[in-house]
CSV table of C-alpha atoms and ligand atoms in Angstrom, one decimal:
chain,number,residue,atom,x,y,z
A,1,LYS,CA,12.3,-100.7,-80.7
A,2,TRP,CA,10.6,-97.5,-81.8
A,3,ILE,CA,8.6,-97.6,-78.6
A,4,LEU,CA,11.7,-97.7,-76.5
A,5,VAL,CA,13.5,-95.1,-78.5
A,6,SER,CA,10.5,-92.8,-78.0
A,7,SER,CA,10.2,-93.5,-74.5
A,8,VAL,CA,14.0,-92.7,-73.8
A,9,LEU,CA,13.4,-89.4,-75.7
A,10,LEU,CA,10.3,-88.4,-73.9
A,11,ILE,CA,12.1,-89.3,-70.6
A,12,CYS,CA,15.0,-87.0,-71.7
A,13,ILE,CA,12.7,-84.1,-72.7
A,14,VAL,CA,10.8,-84.2,-69.5
A,15,THR,CA,13.9,-84.3,-67.6
A,16,MET,CA,15.5,-81.2,-69.4
A,17,CYS,CA,12.2,-79.4,-68.9
A,18,PHE,CA,11.9,-80.2,-65.3
A,19,TYR,CA,15.8,-79.3,-64.8
A,20,TYR,CA,15.5,-75.9,-66.6
A,21,THR,CA,11.9,-74.9,-64.9
A,22,ALA,CA,13.7,-75.9,-61.3
A,23,LYS,CA,16.8,-74.0,-62.3
A,24,THR,CA,14.6,-71.0,-63.2
A,25,LEU,CA,12.5,-71.2,-60.2
A,26,LEU,CA,15.5,-71.4,-57.9
A,27,SER,CA,17.3,-68.6,-59.4
A,28,GLN,CA,14.0,-66.4,-59.0
A,29,GLN,CA,13.8,-67.4,-55.5
A,30,LYS,CA,17.3,-66.6,-54.9
A,31,LEU,CA,16.9,-63.4,-56.5
A,32,ALA,CA,14.0,-62.7,-54.3
A,33,LEU,CA,15.8,-63.5,-51.3
A,34,LEU,CA,18.6,-61.3,-52.3
A,35,LYS,CA,16.4,-58.4,-52.9
A,36,ASN,CA,14.6,-58.8,-49.6
A,37,GLN,CA,18.1,-58.8,-48.0
A,38,PHE,CA,19.0,-55.7,-49.9
A,39,VAL,CA,15.8,-53.9,-48.9
A,40,SER,CA,16.2,-54.7,-45.2
A,41,ASN,CA,20.1,-53.8,-45.4
A,42,MET,CA,19.2,-50.6,-47.3
A,43,THR,CA,16.7,-49.6,-44.5
A,44,HIS,CA,19.2,-50.0,-42.0
A,45,GLU,CA,21.9,-48.3,-43.8
A,46,ILE,CA,19.7,-45.4,-44.4
A,47,HIS,CA,18.0,-45.3,-41.1
A,48,THR,CA,21.1,-45.3,-39.0
A,49,PRO,CA,22.9,-42.2,-40.3
A,50,LEU,CA,19.4,-40.3,-40.3
A,51,ALA,CA,18.9,-41.1,-36.6
A,52,SER,CA,22.4,-40.2,-35.8
A,53,ILE,CA,22.0,-36.8,-37.6
A,54,LYS,CA,18.8,-36.0,-36.0
A,55,ILE,CA,19.9,-36.7,-32.3
A,56,THR,CA,23.1,-34.7,-33.1
A,57,ALA,CA,21.3,-31.8,-34.5
A,58,GLU,CA,18.8,-31.9,-31.7
A,59,ALA,CA,21.7,-31.8,-29.1
A,60,LEU,CA,23.3,-28.8,-30.9
A,61,GLN,CA,20.1,-27.0,-30.7
A,62,LYS,CA,19.3,-27.9,-27.0
A,63,TYR,CA,22.4,-27.5,-25.3
A,64,ASP,CA,24.9,-24.5,-25.1
A,65,LEU,CA,27.9,-26.4,-26.3
A,66,ASP,CA,31.6,-24.9,-26.1
A,67,LYS,CA,33.4,-24.6,-29.5
A,68,ASN,CA,35.2,-27.9,-29.4
A,69,SER,CA,32.1,-30.0,-28.8
A,70,THR,CA,30.3,-28.2,-31.5
A,71,SER,CA,32.8,-28.9,-34.0
A,72,GLU,CA,32.8,-32.5,-33.0
A,73,TYR,CA,29.1,-32.9,-33.3
A,74,LEU,CA,29.3,-31.0,-36.6
A,75,GLU,CA,31.8,-33.6,-37.7
A,76,ILE,CA,29.4,-36.3,-37.0
A,77,ILE,CA,26.7,-34.8,-39.0
A,78,GLN,CA,29.0,-34.3,-42.0
A,79,ASN,CA,30.5,-37.9,-41.8
A,80,GLN,CA,26.9,-39.5,-41.6
A,81,THR,CA,25.8,-37.1,-44.5
A,82,ASP,CA,28.7,-38.3,-46.5
A,83,LYS,CA,27.5,-41.8,-46.0
A,84,LEU,CA,24.1,-41.3,-47.3
A,85,ILE,CA,25.5,-39.3,-50.3
A,86,ASP,CA,27.6,-42.5,-51.0
A,87,LEU,CA,24.7,-44.8,-50.7
A,88,THR,CA,22.7,-42.6,-53.2
A,89,ASN,CA,25.5,-42.3,-55.6
A,90,GLN,CA,25.9,-46.3,-55.8
A,91,LEU,CA,22.1,-46.3,-56.3
A,92,LEU,CA,22.2,-43.5,-59.0
A,93,ASN,CA,25.2,-45.0,-60.8
A,94,LYS,CA,23.2,-48.4,-60.9
A,95,ALA,CA,20.1,-46.7,-62.4
A,96,ARG,CA,22.1,-44.6,-64.8
A,97,ASN,CA,24.2,-47.5,-66.0
A,98,GLU,CA,21.1,-49.0,-67.4
A,99,HIS,CA,20.5,-46.2,-69.9
A,100,PHE,CA,24.0,-44.9,-71.1
A,101,GLU,CA,24.9,-45.2,-74.6
A,102,LEU,CA,27.9,-45.8,-76.7
A,103,GLN,CA,27.7,-42.1,-78.0
A,104,ASP,CA,28.8,-41.1,-74.5
A,105,PHE,CA,32.2,-42.6,-75.3
A,106,GLU,CA,35.3,-40.7,-75.7
A,107,ASN,CA,38.9,-41.4,-76.5
A,108,LEU,CA,40.6,-41.5,-72.9
A,109,ALA,CA,44.0,-41.6,-71.4
A,110,LEU,CA,44.2,-44.6,-69.1
A,111,ASP,CA,46.9,-43.0,-67.0
A,112,HIS,CA,44.9,-39.9,-66.3
A,113,LEU,CA,41.8,-42.2,-65.5
A,114,ILE,CA,43.8,-44.3,-63.1
A,115,ARG,CA,45.8,-41.3,-61.5
A,116,ASN,CA,42.3,-39.7,-60.5
A,117,VAL,CA,41.3,-42.9,-59.0
A,118,ILE,CA,44.4,-43.2,-56.9
A,119,ASN,CA,44.3,-39.5,-55.9
A,120,HIS,CA,41.0,-40.1,-54.6
A,121,GLN,CA,41.8,-43.0,-52.7
A,122,ALA,CA,45.3,-43.0,-51.3
A,123,VAL,CA,44.7,-40.5,-48.4
A,124,GLU,CA,45.8,-42.8,-45.4
A,125,ASP,CA,49.6,-43.3,-44.5
A,126,LYS,CA,48.9,-47.0,-44.3
A,127,VAL,CA,47.7,-47.4,-48.0
A,128,LYS,CA,50.0,-48.0,-50.7
A,129,ILE,CA,48.9,-47.8,-54.3
A,130,ASN,CA,51.4,-48.5,-57.1
A,131,TYR,CA,50.8,-48.0,-60.8
A,132,ASN,CA,53.2,-48.3,-63.8
A,133,GLU,CA,52.2,-45.4,-66.3
A,134,SER,CA,51.5,-47.1,-69.7
A,135,ASN,CA,50.4,-44.3,-72.2
A,136,PHE,CA,47.6,-46.5,-73.5
A,137,ARG,CA,44.3,-45.1,-74.7
A,138,ILE,CA,40.9,-46.4,-74.6
A,139,LYS,CA,37.5,-45.7,-75.9
A,140,GLY,CA,34.9,-45.4,-73.2
A,141,ASN,CA,32.8,-43.3,-70.8
A,142,ASN,CA,34.9,-41.5,-68.5
A,143,VAL,CA,32.5,-41.2,-65.5
A,144,HIS,CA,31.5,-44.9,-65.5
A,145,LEU,CA,35.1,-46.3,-65.8
A,146,THR,CA,36.2,-44.0,-63.1
A,147,ASN,CA,33.5,-45.5,-61.0
A,148,VAL,CA,34.4,-49.1,-61.9
A,149,PHE,CA,38.3,-48.4,-61.0
A,150,ASN,CA,37.1,-46.6,-57.7
A,151,ASN,CA,34.9,-49.4,-56.6
A,152,ILE,CA,37.4,-52.0,-57.3
A,153,VAL,CA,40.4,-50.1,-55.6
A,154,ASP,CA,37.9,-49.1,-52.6
A,155,ASN,CA,37.2,-53.0,-52.0
A,156,ALA,CA,41.0,-53.6,-52.2
A,157,LEU,CA,41.3,-51.5,-49.3
A,158,LYS,CA,38.0,-52.4,-47.5
A,159,TYR,CA,38.5,-56.1,-47.5
A,160,ASN,CA,41.7,-55.7,-46.2
A,161,ARG,CA,43.4,-56.3,-42.7
A,162,SER,CA,47.1,-56.2,-43.5
A,163,GLU,CA,49.2,-53.7,-41.6
A,164,ILE,CA,50.1,-51.9,-44.8
A,165,LYS,CA,47.3,-52.0,-47.3
A,166,GLN,CA,48.9,-52.7,-50.9
A,167,VAL,CA,47.5,-52.2,-54.4
A,168,ASP,CA,49.2,-52.8,-57.6
A,169,ILE,CA,47.7,-51.6,-60.7
A,170,ASP,CA,49.3,-52.8,-63.9
A,171,ALA,CA,48.2,-52.2,-67.7
A,172,ILE,CA,49.5,-54.3,-70.5
A,173,LYS,CA,48.7,-54.5,-74.0
A,174,ARG,CA,48.1,-57.9,-75.7
A,175,ASN,CA,47.1,-57.7,-79.4
A,176,HIS,CA,44.1,-55.4,-79.5
A,177,ILE,CA,43.2,-55.8,-75.8
A,178,ILE,CA,44.6,-53.7,-72.8
A,179,GLU,CA,44.7,-55.9,-69.7
A,180,ILE,CA,44.4,-53.9,-66.4
A,181,SER,CA,45.1,-55.8,-63.1
A,182,ILE,CA,44.4,-54.6,-59.7
A,183,SER,CA,45.8,-56.8,-56.9
A,184,ASP,CA,45.5,-56.5,-53.3
A,185,ASN,CA,46.9,-58.1,-50.2
A,186,GLY,CA,43.5,-58.4,-48.5
A,187,ILE,CA,41.3,-61.0,-47.0
A,188,GLY,CA,40.8,-62.9,-50.2
A,189,ILE,CA,37.4,-64.8,-51.4
A,190,SER,CA,36.9,-68.5,-51.1
A,191,ALA,CA,36.4,-70.3,-54.3
A,192,GLU,CA,32.7,-70.9,-53.0
A,193,ASN,CA,31.7,-67.2,-52.9
A,194,LEU,CA,34.2,-66.3,-56.1
A,195,LYS,CA,31.3,-67.6,-58.3
A,196,TYR,CA,28.7,-65.2,-57.2
A,197,ILE,CA,30.5,-62.0,-56.3
A,198,PHE,CA,29.5,-60.3,-59.7
A,199,ASP,CA,25.8,-61.1,-59.0
A,200,PRO,CA,23.7,-58.1,-58.0
A,201,PHE,CA,23.2,-57.7,-54.2
A,202,TYR,CA,25.7,-60.6,-53.3
A,203,ARG,CA,27.9,-60.2,-50.4
A,204,VAL,CA,30.1,-62.6,-48.5
A,205,THR,CA,28.3,-62.9,-45.3
A,206,ALA,CA,29.7,-60.4,-42.9
A,207,ASN,CA,30.5,-62.5,-40.0
A,208,GLU,CA,32.2,-65.2,-42.1
A,209,THR,CA,35.2,-62.9,-43.0
A,210,HIS,CA,34.8,-59.3,-42.4
A,211,ASP,CA,32.4,-56.6,-40.8
A,212,VAL,CA,32.5,-54.2,-43.7
A,213,LYS,CA,29.1,-52.8,-44.7
A,214,GLY,CA,27.9,-52.6,-48.3
A,215,TYR,CA,25.2,-53.2,-50.7
A,216,GLY,CA,26.5,-55.8,-53.1
A,217,LEU,CA,26.1,-53.6,-55.9
A,218,GLY,CA,29.7,-52.3,-57.0
A,219,LEU,CA,31.0,-55.5,-58.8
A,220,ASP,CA,27.7,-56.1,-60.7
A,221,TYR,CA,27.9,-52.5,-61.7
A,222,ALA,CA,31.5,-53.0,-62.7
A,223,LYS,CA,30.7,-56.1,-64.8
A,224,THR,CA,27.7,-54.4,-66.7
A,225,VAL,CA,30.0,-51.2,-67.6
A,226,ILE,CA,32.9,-53.2,-68.6
A,227,GLU,CA,30.7,-55.4,-70.8
A,228,LYS,CA,29.2,-52.5,-72.3
A,229,HIS,CA,32.7,-51.4,-73.3
A,230,GLY,CA,33.3,-54.7,-75.2
A,231,GLY,CA,35.4,-55.9,-72.3
A,232,THR,CA,35.6,-58.6,-69.6
A,233,ILE,CA,36.2,-58.6,-66.0
A,234,GLU,CA,37.5,-61.8,-63.8
A,235,VAL,CA,38.8,-62.2,-60.5
A,236,ARG,CA,41.5,-64.8,-59.0
A,237,SER,CA,41.9,-64.8,-55.3
A,238,GLU,CA,43.2,-66.7,-52.6
A,239,VAL,CA,41.9,-66.5,-49.0
A,240,ASN,CA,44.1,-64.7,-46.7
A,241,LYS,CA,46.4,-63.8,-49.4
A,242,GLY,CA,44.5,-61.4,-51.7
A,243,SER,CA,42.7,-60.9,-54.8
A,244,THR,CA,43.5,-59.9,-58.2
A,245,PHE,CA,40.9,-58.3,-60.6
A,246,ILE,CA,41.5,-58.4,-64.4
A,247,ILE,CA,39.9,-56.1,-66.6
A,248,ASN,CA,40.2,-56.5,-70.4
A,249,LEU,CA,39.4,-53.6,-72.7
A,250,PRO,CA,39.7,-52.9,-76.5
A,251,TYR,CA,42.9,-50.9,-77.2
A,252,GLU,CA,42.3,-47.5,-79.0
A,253,GLY,CA,45.9,-46.4,-79.9
B,301,ADP,P1,29.9,-54.4,-51.5
B,301,ADP,O1,31.4,-53.9,-51.4
B,301,ADP,O2,29.1,-53.3,-51.4
B,301,ADP,O3,29.5,-55.5,-50.5
B,301,ADP,P2,30.7,-55.4,-54.1
B,301,ADP,O4,29.8,-55.7,-55.2
B,301,ADP,O5,31.6,-54.3,-54.4
B,301,ADP,O6,29.8,-54.9,-52.9
B,301,ADP,O7,31.3,-56.8,-53.8
B,301,ADP,C1,30.8,-58.0,-53.6
B,301,ADP,C2,31.4,-58.7,-52.4
B,301,ADP,O8,32.6,-59.3,-53.0
B,301,ADP,C3,31.9,-58.1,-51.4
B,301,ADP,O9,30.8,-58.0,-50.3
B,301,ADP,C4,33.0,-58.9,-50.7
B,301,ADP,O10,32.7,-60.0,-49.9
B,301,ADP,C5,33.8,-59.5,-51.9
B,301,ADP,N1,34.9,-58.5,-52.4
B,301,ADP,C6,35.0,-57.6,-53.3
B,301,ADP,N2,36.1,-57.2,-53.7
B,301,ADP,C7,36.9,-57.9,-52.8
B,301,ADP,C8,38.3,-57.7,-52.5
B,301,ADP,N3,39.1,-57.1,-53.2
B,301,ADP,N4,38.8,-58.8,-51.4
B,301,ADP,C9,38.0,-59.5,-50.8
B,301,ADP,N5,36.7,-59.5,-50.9
B,301,ADP,C10,36.1,-58.8,-52.1
């Protein structure tokens, strides 16, 4: 009897060890694959604007262009430079995020923070962003929280093919928690992809649903920042209907 029990136990332990080793190896393999994809995306993302800046600057130098063409060419240089700055900022945010400390927290007015994000984003006519003022205060790092809300609102507009791109932001208080929801009428995310979108470097395959370029770092960053604030972030989504990101943060008064 004891031999049978010991054998069953041994089989269980070996199976568990095998399962966890396989799981770790698989996730390491997946991470290595994602990193490779990331490096090749990044190389492409850096190379394309740099090549465009180089060609445009050479043309400006070589030809005697009229005023209109000159300003057109200068605009190309400016747009491509903005793209590179945006990419550098995303990478810097990720690096900085690994080091920011709780001492950097301050008492913040949520309305002010969200208004800043909306003013930064809502420049196009076909973009409608609603926000109901709340008067809530939260304790946090202004720069990082602003970046998080910017990333989420930016995604809500990027992954959106509706005629009028609509984003609704709401904040409510539940006991000692402020729940902030950001809903969009965009392309949505399938249940399969939903599981991974907070993973570093993860992107829904471009051809599958959209042709938006990105690095798959925005939501990984958002999750890390929110968790460092003692909060949580989750998402609900329906393909072709839209997505809602819900952020819970501790209430400060
Ligand atoms: P990036 O936008 O640079 O790819 P993110 O980490 O911000 O990186 O997002 C990860 C992926 O999640 C995106 O590639 C996109 O496929 C999906 N996603 C994020 N937000 C939305 C949204 N509001 N609607 C649809 N898909 C989204």
